[in-house]
Coordinates of C-alpha atoms in Angstrom, one line a residue:
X1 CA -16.1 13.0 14.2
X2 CA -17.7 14.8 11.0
X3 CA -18.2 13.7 7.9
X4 CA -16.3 12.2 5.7
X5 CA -15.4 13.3 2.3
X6 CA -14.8 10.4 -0.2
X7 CA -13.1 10.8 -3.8
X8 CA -14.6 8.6 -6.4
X9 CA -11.7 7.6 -8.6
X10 CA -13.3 6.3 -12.4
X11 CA -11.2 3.6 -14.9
X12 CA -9.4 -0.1 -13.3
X13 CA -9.8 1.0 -9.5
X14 CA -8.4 -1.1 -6.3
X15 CA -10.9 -0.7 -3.4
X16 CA -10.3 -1.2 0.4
X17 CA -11.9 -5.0 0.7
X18 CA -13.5 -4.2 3.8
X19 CA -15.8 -1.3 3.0
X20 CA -15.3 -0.6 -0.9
X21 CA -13.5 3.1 -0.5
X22 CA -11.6 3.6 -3.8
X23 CA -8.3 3.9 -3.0
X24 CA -5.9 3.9 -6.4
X25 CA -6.0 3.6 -9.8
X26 CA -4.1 0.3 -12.1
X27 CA -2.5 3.5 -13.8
X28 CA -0.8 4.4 -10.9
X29 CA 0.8 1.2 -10.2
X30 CA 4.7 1.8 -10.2
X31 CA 5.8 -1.8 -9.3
X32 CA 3.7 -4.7 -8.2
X33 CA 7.4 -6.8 -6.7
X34 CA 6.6 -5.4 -3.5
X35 CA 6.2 -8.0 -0.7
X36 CA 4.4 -7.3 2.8
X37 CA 3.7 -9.9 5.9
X38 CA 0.4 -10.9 4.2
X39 CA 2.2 -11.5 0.5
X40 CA 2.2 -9.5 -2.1
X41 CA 2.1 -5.4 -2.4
X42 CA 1.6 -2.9 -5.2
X43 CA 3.6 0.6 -5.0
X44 CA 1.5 3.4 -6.2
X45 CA 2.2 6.8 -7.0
X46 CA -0.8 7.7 -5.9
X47 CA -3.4 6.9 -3.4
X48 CA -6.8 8.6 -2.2
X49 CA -9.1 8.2 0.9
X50 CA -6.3 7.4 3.3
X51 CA -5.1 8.8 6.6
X52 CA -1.2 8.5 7.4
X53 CA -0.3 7.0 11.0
X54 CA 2.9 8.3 12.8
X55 CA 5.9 8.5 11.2
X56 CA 8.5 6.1 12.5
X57 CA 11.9 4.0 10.9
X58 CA 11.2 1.2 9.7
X59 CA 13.9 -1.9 8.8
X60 CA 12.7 -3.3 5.2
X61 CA 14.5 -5.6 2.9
X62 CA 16.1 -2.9 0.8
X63 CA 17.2 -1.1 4.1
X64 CA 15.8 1.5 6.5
X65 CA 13.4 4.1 5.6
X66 CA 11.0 6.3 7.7
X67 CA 7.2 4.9 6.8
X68 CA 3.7 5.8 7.9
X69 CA 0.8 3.4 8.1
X70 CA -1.8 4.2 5.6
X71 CA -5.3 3.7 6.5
X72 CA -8.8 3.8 4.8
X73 CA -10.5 7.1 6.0
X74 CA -14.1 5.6 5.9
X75 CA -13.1 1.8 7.9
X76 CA -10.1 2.9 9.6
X77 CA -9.0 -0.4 8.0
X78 CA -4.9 -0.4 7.4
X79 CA -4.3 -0.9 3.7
X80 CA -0.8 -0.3 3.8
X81 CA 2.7 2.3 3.9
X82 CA 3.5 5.5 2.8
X83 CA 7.4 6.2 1.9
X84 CA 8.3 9.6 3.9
X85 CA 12.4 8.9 3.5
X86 CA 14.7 6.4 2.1
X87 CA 18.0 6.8 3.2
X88 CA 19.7 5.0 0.6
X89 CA 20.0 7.0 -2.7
X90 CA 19.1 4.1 -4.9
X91 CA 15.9 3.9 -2.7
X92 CA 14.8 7.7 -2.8
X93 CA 12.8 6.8 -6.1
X94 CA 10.3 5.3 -3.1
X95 CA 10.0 8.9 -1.2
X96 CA 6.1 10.1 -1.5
X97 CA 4.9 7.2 -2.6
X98 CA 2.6 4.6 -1.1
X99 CA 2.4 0.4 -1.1
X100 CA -1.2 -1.1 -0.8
X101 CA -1.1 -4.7 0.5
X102 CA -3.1 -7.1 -2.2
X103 CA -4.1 -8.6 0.9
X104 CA -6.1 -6.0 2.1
X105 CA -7.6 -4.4 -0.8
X106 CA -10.0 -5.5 -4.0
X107 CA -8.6 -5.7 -7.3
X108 CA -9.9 -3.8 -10.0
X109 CA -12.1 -7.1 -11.3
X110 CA -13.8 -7.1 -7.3
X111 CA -11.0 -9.7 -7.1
X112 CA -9.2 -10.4 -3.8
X113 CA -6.0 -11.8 -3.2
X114 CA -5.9 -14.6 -0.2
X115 CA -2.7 -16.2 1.5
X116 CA -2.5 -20.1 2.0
X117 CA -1.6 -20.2 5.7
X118 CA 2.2 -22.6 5.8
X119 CA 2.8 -20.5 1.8
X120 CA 6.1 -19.3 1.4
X121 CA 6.2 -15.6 0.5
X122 CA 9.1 -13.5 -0.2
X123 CA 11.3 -12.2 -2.5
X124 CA 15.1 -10.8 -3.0
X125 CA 14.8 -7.6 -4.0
X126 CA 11.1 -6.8 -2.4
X127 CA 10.0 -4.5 1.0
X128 CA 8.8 -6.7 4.1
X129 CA 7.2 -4.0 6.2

């Protein structure tokens, strides 16, 4: 494997929690009503220093779309989902764009969000990858 090439994002920055990789800016933060297994999920409209898994279709809440696993390029850590397609036309807002799991990934204060194993998480008009 070479080396790998990190970009240093600067301003309110959310950080892969296992190795510290910048990942996304708070400007980029489209909608934080996302949910995920692990509880909540920010969508971004932009991420850095991530690989994309396989493409595959994927049933969510808001119906099926085509999604690839994000992960961290230095930890190999998965952080989250990239939208390739949404087939419903109120959903193709969601194409290109990627959801980090809060679960997985520092907050901009160093802050990490943690689950309460027997919590109830979910929402009516949120993703569940």
């Amino acid at each position: 494997m070479g080396r790998v090439f990190v970009v240093t994002l600067e301003g309110k920055i959310y950080s892969c929690k296992h190795c510290g990789t910048h990942l996304a800016l708070s400007d980029d933060i489209l909608s934080k009503s996302f949910h995920c297994r692990h509880g909540k999920a920010y969508l971004f409209n932009k991420v850095v220093n991530v690989t994309l898994g396989d493409k595959e279709e994927r049933m969510m809440m808001t119906g099926s779309h085509v999604v690839a696993d994000i992960f961290c390029v230095r930890c190999g850590s998965i952080v989250g989902w990239k939208y390739e397609t949404a087939h419903e036309k109120s959903q193709k807002y969601k194409e290109g764009k990627s959801v980090l799991e809060r679960f997985k990934i520092s907050g901009p204060d160093g802050s990490n969000y943690w689950v309460s194993h027997g919590a109830h998480i979910g929402g009516s008009d949120a993703d569940d990858a």
